[in-house]
Coordinates of C-alpha atoms in Angstrom, one line a residue:
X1 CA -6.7 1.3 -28.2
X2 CA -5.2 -0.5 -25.6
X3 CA -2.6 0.6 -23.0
X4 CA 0.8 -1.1 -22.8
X5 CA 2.8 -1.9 -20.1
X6 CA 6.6 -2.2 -20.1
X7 CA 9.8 -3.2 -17.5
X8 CA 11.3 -0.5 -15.3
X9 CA 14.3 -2.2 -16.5
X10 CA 13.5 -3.4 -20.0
X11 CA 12.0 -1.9 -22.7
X12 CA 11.4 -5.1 -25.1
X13 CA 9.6 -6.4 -22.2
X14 CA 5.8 -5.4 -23.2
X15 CA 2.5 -6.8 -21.9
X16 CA -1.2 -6.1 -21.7
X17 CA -2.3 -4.8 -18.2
X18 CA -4.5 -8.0 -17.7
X19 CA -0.8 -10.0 -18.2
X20 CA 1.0 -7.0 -15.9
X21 CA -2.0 -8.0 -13.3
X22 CA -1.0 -12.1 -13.7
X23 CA 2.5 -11.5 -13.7
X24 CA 3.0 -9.1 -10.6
X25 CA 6.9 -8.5 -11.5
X26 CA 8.9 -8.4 -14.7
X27 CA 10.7 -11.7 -15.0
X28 CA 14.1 -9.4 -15.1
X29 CA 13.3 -7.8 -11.9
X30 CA 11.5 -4.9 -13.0
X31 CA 8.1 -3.2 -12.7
X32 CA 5.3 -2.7 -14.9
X33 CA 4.4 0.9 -15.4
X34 CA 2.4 2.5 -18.2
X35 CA 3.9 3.6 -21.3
X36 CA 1.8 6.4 -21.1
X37 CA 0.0 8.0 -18.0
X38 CA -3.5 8.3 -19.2
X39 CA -5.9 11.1 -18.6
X40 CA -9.3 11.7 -16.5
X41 CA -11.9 11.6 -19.3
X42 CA -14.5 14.0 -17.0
X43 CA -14.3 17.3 -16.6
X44 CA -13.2 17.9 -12.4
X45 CA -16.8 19.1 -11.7
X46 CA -18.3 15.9 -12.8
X47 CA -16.7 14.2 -9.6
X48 CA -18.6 15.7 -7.2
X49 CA -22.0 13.6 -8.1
X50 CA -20.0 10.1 -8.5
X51 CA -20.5 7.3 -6.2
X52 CA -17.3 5.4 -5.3
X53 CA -18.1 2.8 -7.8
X54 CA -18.4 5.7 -10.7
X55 CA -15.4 6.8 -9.3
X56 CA -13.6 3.6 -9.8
X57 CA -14.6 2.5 -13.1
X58 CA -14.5 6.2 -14.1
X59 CA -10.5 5.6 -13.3
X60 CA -9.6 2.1 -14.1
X61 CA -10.6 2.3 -17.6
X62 CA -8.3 4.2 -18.5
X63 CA -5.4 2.0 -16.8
X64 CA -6.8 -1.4 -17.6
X65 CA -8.3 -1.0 -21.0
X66 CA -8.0 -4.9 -22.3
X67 CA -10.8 -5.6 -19.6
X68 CA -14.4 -5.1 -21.1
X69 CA -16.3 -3.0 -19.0
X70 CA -18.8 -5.9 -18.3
X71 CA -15.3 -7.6 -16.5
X72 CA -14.2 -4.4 -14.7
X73 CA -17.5 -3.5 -13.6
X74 CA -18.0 -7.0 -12.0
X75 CA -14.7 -6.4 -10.4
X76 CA -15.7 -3.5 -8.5
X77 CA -19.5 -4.3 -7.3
X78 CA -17.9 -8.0 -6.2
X79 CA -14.9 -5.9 -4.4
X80 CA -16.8 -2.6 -3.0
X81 CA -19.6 -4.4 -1.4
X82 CA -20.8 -5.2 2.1
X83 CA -17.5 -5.8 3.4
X84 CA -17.0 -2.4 3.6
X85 CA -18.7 -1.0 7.2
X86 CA -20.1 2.4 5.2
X87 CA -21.6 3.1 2.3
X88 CA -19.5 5.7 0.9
X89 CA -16.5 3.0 1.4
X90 CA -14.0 5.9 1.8
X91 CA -15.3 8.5 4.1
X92 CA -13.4 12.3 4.7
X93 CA -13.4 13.6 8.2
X94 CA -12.6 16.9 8.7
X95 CA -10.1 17.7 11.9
X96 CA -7.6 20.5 13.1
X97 CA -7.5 21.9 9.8
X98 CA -7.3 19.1 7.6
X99 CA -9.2 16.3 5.9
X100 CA -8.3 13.1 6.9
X101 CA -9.6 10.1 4.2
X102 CA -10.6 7.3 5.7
X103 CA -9.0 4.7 4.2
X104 CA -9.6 1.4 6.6
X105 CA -13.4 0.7 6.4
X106 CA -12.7 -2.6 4.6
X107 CA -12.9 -6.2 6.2
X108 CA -8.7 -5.8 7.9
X109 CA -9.4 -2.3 8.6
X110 CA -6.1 -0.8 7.1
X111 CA -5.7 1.1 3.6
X112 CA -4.5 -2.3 1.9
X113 CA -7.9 -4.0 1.7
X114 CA -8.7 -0.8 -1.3
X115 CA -6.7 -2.4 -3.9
X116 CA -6.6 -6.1 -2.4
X117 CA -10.7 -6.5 -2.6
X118 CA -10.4 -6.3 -5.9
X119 CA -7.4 -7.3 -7.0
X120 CA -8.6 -11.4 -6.7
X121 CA -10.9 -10.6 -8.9
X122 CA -8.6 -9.0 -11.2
X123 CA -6.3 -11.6 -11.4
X124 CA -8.7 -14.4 -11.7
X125 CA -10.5 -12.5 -15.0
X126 CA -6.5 -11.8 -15.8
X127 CA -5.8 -15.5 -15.7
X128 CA -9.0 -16.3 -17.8
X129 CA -8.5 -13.7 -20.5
X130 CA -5.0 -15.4 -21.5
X131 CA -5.7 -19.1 -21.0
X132 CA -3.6 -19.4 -17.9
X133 CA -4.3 -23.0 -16.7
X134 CA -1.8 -23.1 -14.3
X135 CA -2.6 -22.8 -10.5
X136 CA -2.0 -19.2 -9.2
X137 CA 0.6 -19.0 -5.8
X138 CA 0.0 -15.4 -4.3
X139 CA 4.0 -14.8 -2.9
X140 CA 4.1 -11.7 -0.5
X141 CA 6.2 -10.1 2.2
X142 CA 4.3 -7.7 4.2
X143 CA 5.4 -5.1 6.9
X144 CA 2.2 -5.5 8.9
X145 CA -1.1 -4.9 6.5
X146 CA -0.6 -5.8 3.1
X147 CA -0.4 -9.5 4.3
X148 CA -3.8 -9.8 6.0
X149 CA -6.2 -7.9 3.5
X150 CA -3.8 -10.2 0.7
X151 CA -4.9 -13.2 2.8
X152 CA -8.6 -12.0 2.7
X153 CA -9.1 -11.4 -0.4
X154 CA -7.6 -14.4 -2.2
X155 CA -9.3 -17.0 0.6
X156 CA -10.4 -19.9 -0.9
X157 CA -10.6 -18.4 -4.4
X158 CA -10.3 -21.1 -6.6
X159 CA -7.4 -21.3 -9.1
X160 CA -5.0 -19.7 -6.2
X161 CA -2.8 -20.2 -3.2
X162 CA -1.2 -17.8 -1.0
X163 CA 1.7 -17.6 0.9
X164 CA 2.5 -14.5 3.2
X165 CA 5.8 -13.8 5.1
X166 CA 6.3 -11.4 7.7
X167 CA 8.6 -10.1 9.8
X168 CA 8.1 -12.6 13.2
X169 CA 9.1 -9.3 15.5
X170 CA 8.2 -6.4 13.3
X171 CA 4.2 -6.5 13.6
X172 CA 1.6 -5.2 16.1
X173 CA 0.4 -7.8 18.4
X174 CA -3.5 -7.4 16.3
X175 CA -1.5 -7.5 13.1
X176 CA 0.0 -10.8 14.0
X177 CA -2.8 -12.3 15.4
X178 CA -4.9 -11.4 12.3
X179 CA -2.8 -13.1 10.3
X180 CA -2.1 -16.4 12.0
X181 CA -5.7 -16.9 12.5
X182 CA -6.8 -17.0 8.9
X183 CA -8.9 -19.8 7.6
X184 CA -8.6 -20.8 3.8
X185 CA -7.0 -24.7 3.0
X186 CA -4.9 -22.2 -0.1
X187 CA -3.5 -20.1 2.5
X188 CA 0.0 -20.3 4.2
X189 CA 1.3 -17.7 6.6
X190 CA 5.4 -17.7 7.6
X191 CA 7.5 -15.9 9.8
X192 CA 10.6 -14.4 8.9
X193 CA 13.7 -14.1 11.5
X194 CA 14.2 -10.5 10.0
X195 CA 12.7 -7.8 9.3
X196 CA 10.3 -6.5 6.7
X197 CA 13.4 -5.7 4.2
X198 CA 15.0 -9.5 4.5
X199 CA 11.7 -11.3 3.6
X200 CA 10.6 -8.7 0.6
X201 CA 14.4 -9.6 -0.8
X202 CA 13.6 -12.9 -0.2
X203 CA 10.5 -12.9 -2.2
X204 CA 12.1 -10.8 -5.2
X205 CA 14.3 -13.7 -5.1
X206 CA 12.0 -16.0 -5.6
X207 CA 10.4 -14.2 -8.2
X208 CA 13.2 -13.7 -10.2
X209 CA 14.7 -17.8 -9.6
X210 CA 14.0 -19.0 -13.5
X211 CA 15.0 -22.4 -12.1
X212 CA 12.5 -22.3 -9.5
X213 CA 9.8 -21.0 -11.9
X214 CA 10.1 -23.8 -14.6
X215 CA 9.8 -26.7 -11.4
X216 CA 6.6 -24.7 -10.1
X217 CA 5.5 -24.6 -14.2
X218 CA 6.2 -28.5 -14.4
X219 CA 4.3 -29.0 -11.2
X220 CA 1.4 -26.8 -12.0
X221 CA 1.6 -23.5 -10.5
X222 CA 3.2 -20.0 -11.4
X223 CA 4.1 -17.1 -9.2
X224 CA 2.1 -14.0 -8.8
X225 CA 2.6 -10.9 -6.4
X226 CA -0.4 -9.5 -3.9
X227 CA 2.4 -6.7 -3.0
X228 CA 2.3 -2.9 -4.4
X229 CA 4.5 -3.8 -7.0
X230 CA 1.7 -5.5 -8.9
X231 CA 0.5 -3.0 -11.2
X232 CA -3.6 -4.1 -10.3
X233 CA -2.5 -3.2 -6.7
X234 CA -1.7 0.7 -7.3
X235 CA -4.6 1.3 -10.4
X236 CA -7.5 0.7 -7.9
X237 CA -5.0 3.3 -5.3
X238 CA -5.3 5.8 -7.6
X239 CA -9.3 5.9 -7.1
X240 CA -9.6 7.2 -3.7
X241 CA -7.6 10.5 -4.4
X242 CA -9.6 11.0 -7.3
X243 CA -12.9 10.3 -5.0
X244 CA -11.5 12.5 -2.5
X245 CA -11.5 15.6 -5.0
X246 CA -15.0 15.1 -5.4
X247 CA -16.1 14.5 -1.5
X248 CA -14.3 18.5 -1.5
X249 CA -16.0 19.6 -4.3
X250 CA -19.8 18.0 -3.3
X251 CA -19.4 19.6 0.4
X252 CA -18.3 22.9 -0.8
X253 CA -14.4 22.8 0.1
X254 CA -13.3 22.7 -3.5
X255 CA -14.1 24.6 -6.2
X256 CA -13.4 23.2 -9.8
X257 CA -10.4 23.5 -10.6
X258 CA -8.8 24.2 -6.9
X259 CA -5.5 22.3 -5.9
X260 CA -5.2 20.6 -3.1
X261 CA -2.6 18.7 -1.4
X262 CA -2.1 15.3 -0.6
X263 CA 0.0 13.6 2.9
X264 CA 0.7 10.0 2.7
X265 CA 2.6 8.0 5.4
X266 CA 4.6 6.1 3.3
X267 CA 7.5 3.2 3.7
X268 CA 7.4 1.1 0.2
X269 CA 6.3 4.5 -2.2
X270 CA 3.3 2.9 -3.5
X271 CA 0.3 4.9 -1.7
X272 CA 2.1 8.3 -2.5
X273 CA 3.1 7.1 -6.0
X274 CA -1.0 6.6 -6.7
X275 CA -1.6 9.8 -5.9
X276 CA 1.5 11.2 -8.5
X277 CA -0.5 9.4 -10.9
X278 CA -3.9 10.7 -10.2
X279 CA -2.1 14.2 -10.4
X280 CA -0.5 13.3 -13.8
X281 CA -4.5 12.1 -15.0
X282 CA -5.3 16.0 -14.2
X283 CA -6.5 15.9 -10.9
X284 CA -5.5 19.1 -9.3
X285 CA -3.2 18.0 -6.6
X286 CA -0.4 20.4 -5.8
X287 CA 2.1 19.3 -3.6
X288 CA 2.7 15.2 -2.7
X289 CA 3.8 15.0 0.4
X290 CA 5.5 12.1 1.7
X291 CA 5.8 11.7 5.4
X292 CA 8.6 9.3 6.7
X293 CA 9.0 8.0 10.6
X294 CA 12.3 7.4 12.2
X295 CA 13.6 5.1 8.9
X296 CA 12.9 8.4 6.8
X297 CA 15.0 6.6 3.6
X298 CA 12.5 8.4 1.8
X299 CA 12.6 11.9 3.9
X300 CA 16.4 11.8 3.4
X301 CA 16.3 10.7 -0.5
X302 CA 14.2 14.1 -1.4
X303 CA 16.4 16.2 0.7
X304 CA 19.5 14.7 -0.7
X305 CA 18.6 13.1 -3.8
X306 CA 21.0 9.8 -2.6
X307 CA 18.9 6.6 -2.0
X308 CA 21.1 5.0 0.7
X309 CA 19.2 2.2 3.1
X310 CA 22.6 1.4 4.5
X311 CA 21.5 1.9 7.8
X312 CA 20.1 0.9 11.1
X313 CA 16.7 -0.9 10.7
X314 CA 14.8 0.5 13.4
X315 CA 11.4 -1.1 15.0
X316 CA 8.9 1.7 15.5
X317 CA 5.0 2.4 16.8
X318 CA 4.0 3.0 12.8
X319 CA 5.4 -1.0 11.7
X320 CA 3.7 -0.6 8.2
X321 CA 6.4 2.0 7.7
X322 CA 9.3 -0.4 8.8
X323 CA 11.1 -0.5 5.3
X324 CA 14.7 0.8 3.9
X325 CA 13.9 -0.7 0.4
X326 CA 10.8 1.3 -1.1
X327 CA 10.6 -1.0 -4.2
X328 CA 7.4 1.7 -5.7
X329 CA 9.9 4.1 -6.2
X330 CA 11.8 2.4 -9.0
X331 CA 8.5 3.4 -10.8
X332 CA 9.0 6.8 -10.1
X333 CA 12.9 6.6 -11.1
X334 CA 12.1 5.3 -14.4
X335 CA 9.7 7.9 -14.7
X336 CA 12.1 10.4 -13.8
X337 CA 14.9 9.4 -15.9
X338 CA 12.7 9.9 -19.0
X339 CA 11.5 6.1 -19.1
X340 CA 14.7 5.2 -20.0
X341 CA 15.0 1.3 -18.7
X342 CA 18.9 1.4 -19.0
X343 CA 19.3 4.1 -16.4
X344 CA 16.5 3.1 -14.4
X345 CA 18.6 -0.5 -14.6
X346 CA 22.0 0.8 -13.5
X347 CA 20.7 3.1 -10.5
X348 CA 18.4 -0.4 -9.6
X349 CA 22.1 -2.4 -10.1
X350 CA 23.9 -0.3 -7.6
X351 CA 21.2 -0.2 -5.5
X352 CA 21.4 -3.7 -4.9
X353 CA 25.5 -4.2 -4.5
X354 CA 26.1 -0.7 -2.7
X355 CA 22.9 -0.2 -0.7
X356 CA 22.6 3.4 -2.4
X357 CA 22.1 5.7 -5.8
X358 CA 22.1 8.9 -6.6
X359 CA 20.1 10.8 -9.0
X360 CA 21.7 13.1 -11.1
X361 CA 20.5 17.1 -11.1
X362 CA 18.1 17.0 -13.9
X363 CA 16.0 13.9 -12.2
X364 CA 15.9 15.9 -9.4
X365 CA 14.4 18.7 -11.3
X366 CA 11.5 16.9 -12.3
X367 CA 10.5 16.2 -8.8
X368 CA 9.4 19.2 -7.7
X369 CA 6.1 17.7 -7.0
X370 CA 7.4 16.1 -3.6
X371 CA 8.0 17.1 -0.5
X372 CA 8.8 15.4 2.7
X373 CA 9.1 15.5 6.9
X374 CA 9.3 12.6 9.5
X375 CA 8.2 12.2 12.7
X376 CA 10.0 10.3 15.7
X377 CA 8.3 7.8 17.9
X378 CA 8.0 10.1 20.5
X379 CA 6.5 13.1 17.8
X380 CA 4.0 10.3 16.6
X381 CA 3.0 9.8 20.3
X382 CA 2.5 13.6 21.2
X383 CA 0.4 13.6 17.9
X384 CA -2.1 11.6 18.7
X385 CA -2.6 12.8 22.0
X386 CA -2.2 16.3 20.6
X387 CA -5.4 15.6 18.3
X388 CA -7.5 13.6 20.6
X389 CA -7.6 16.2 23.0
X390 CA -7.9 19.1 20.4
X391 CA -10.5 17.3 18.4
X392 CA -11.9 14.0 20.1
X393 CA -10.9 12.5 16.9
X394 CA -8.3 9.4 17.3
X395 CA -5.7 8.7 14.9
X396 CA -3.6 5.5 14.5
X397 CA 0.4 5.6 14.9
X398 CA 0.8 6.0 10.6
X399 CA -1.7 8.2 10.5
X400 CA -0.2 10.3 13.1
X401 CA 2.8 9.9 11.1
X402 CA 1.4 12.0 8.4
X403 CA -0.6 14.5 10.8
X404 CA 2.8 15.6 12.6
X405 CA 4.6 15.7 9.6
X406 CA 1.8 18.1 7.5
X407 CA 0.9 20.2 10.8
X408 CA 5.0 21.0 12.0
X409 CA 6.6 21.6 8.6
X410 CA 3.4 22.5 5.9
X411 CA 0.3 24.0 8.0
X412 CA 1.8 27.5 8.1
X413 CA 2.9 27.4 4.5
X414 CA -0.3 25.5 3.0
X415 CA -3.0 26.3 5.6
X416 CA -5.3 28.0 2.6
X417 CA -4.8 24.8 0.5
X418 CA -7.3 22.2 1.6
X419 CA -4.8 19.0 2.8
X420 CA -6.2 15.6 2.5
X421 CA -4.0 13.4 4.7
X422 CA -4.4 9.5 4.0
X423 CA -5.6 7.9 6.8
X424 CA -4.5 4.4 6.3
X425 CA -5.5 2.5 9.4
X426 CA -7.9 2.2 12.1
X427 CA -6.7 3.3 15.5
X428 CA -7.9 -0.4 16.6
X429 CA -5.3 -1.7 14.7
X430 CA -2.5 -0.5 16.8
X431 CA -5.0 0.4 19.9
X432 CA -1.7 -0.1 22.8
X433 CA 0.4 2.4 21.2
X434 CA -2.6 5.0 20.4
X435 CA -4.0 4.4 23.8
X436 CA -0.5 4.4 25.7
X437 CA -0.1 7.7 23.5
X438 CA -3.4 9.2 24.9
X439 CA -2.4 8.4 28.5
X440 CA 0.0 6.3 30.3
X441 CA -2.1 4.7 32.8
X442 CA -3.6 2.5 30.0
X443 CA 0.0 0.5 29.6
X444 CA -1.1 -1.9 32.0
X445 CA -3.9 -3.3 30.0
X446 CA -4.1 -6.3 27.6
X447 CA -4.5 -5.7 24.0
X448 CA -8.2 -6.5 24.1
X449 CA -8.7 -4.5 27.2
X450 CA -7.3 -1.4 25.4
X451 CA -9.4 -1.8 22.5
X452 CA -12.7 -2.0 24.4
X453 CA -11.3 1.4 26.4
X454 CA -10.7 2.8 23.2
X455 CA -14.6 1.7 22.1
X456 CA -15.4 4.0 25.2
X457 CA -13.2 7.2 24.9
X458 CA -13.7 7.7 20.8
X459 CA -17.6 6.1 20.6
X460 CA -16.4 4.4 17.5
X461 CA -17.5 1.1 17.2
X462 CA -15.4 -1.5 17.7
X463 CA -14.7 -3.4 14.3
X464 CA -15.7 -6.6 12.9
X465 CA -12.2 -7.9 12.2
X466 CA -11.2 -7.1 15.9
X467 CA -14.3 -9.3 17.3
X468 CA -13.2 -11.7 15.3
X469 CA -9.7 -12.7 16.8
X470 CA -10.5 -12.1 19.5
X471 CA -10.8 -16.1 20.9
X472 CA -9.7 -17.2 17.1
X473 CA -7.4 -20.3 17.1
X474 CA -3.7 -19.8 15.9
X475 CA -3.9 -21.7 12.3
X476 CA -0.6 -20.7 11.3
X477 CA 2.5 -21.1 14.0
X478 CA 5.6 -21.4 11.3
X479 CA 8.6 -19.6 12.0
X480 CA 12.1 -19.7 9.9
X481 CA 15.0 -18.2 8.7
X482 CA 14.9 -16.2 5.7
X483 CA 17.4 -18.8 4.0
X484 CA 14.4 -21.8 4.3
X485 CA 12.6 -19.5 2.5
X486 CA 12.3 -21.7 -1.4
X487 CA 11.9 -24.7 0.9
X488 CA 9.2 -23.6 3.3
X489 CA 7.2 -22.9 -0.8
X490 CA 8.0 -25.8 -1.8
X491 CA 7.1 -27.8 0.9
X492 CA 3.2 -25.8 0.8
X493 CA 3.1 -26.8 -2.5
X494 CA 3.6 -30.4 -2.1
X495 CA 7.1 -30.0 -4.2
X496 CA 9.9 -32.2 -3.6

């Protein structure tokens, strides 16, 4: 029987998952979310002897069940191959108490490139399975990562084009120069004057422009979404909290049936909302815990229970995190609100002309699950310096995010309850901060200076992806204002 889909914001609105996958976003503006959360078919213990790639299917099954397993199989072994720098694809290192999961082995080396390996291959069988002839156009904002493993992934796959904004000032300097560098004749890379928050509007504008989408239909193409609000970006999320339960179990941390906890550094909801959904399947996840940096929309929503992003955007170490607007939590508002589209709608409506919501007292009950703490610049800083010279392990600047946030406010209370923290990019990724954090004298350096010190004080090899931009041409050197935005697609698309 297969699972249905619907709109966080209308319930007529009902697709297959392969059609949530092709569409990305609900042509009224809404998400696609379940219309049930399905269940782990395993027993717990079963985990423990699964490879990732068990792991996965074992997983995505459940979510995706108008793909045959023949096509979802094919997805994973295509996306969990050699471009992953270890075997076990998502190692867990134990340090100061905690398990942190490894989540940046892929080819960009942040969490991102764990749903975006696959999700090409995803969308492609997607397009297939319902006679979609038109030409797929990839339209994402991203606040640092999501744009690069996007850009990756859907490279010169036939039957698609890309085009990425960003934030011109709101990325690291590797972030950047990973992204302007990419090869691929389909892909196009923009800069926004703005921040993260301006261009992801700008793209949910576009998205939701019925104009616009019957001139790209009459030339050809149709819009799909790379970002976490395409539901074949969080299903393959989901995976690696699931894998992690087992990784506990197989080395003895975990017994069946044993909760454990889960820290995510979080900005748009989506990494934390995967995990809520592996805890709804029956894994035994107690607390979610949802660390914030100096934006903390988030920290203050579950203190408060009012959404308000009507404040100061502000530019921090963890960039990823950048965000006001944490579109994946509409998924867990309609959840909350007894998936009742209307409701979800008018909190979504007010959202959008006031800047804020709030939930009422019997929404709030039913998120008991969460919990949350930030960290400030400087706290992220101490962090990393605090575990490098505890441990020898280096985190990056999200990473530390979480680490601060789980060790000041939860260690004390949790400390029996093994704590998986997601660690969702490789200190190499944002080597100036991490190594200005470890020691001041190293602000001097250049960017590629700092990552071959960092080579030498953590022994961890330095990764592919950073090699490779190192001398890479700039491919991509577009800058605009948000308001060029429809032209600058049009004009990639050969659209007059």
């Amino acid at each position: 029987m297969n699972l249905m889909y619907r709109s966080t914001r209308n319930a007529e609105n009902r697709v297959t998952a392969s059609q949530a996958v092709l569409k990305g976003l609900a042509e009224d503006g809404g998400l696609y979310v379940p219309e049930q959360l399905p269940k782990l078919d395993v027993p717990v213990e079963a985990l423990a002897g699964m490879s990732y790639h068990e792991t996965a299917y074992t997983v995505m099954k459940q979510f995706l069940t108008d793909y045959t397993e023949e096509e979802l199989k094919y997805c994973i072994r295509c996306a969990y191959d050699s471009k992953f720098d270890t075997e076990e694809i998502v190692p867990v290192k134990k340090a100061d108490g905690a398990f942190y999961l490894e989540l940046f082995h892929g080819a960009t080396i942040a969490f991102k490139d764990m749903a975006l390996s696959i999700l090409p291959y995803l969308m492609t069988t997607a397009a297939r399975k319902n006679h979609e002839t038109n030409e797929i156009v990839i339209l994402t904002a991203t606040s640092g990562d999501t744009g690069k493993a996007a850009l990756a992934g859907f490279a010169d796959v036939p039957g698609t084009r890309i085009i990425v904004f960003y934030p011109k000032d709101g990325v690291s300097a590797v972030q950047e120069k990973q992204m302007v560098t990419q090869k691929g004749k389909n892909t196009c890379v923009i800069g926004i004057r703005g921040n993260f928050d301006d261009a992801q509007t700008g793209v949910k504008k576009l998205f939701s422009d019925k104009e616009l989408a019957r001139e790209l239909n009459g030339a050809g193409f149709c819009f799909s979404s790379a970002n976490s609000i395409n539901i074949g970006r969080l299903v393959p999320q989901i995976v690696y909290y699931v894998y992690a339960y087992g990784r506990l179990l197989k080395s003895g941390e975990l017994k069946p049936g044993d909760t454990m906890n889960v820290v995510v550094p979080t900005g748009n909801f989506g990494n934390i909302l995967a995990a809520f959904y592996a805890k709804n399947m029956g894994l035994p996840i107690g607390k979610l815990i949802c660390a914030s940096n100096e934006n903390k929309v988030l920290f203050d929503f579950f203190r408060t229970d009012v959404y308000d992003r009507n404040r100061e955007f502000i530019l921090t170490t963890s960039p990823s995190m950048d965000i006001l607007i944490s579109s994946n939590l509409e998924r867990l508002i309609y959840r909350m609100a007894g998936d009742d589209a209307q409701k979800n709608a008018a909190l979504m409506k007010e959202l959008s002309e006031t800047g804020k919501y709030t939930v009422t007292d019997e929404m709030k009950a039913s998120m008991q699950d969460f919990a949350g703490g930030f960290a400030t610049r400087k706290q992220t800083a101490e962090e990393i310096s605090r575990v490098y010279k505890k441990t020898g392990y280096v985190l990056d600047t999200h990473t530390a995010v979480a680490s601060y946030v789980y060790h000041t406010y939860f260690a004390e209370e949790f400390g029996d309850i093994p704590t998986v923290i997601a660690s969702t990019a490789s200190p190499y990724k944002f080597a100036r901060s991490v190594m200005e954090a470890i020691d001041e004298k190293y602000s001097g350096m250049d960017d590629f200076e700092l990552i071959d010190e960092l080579n030498r004080i953590s022994g961890v090899k330095v990764p592919k992806a950073i090699e490779e931009i190192r001398n890479a041409p700039v491919l991509h050197d577009k800058v605009i204002d948000r308001e060029q935005m429809e032209a600058s697609v049009k004009e990639f698309l050969g659209i007059e």
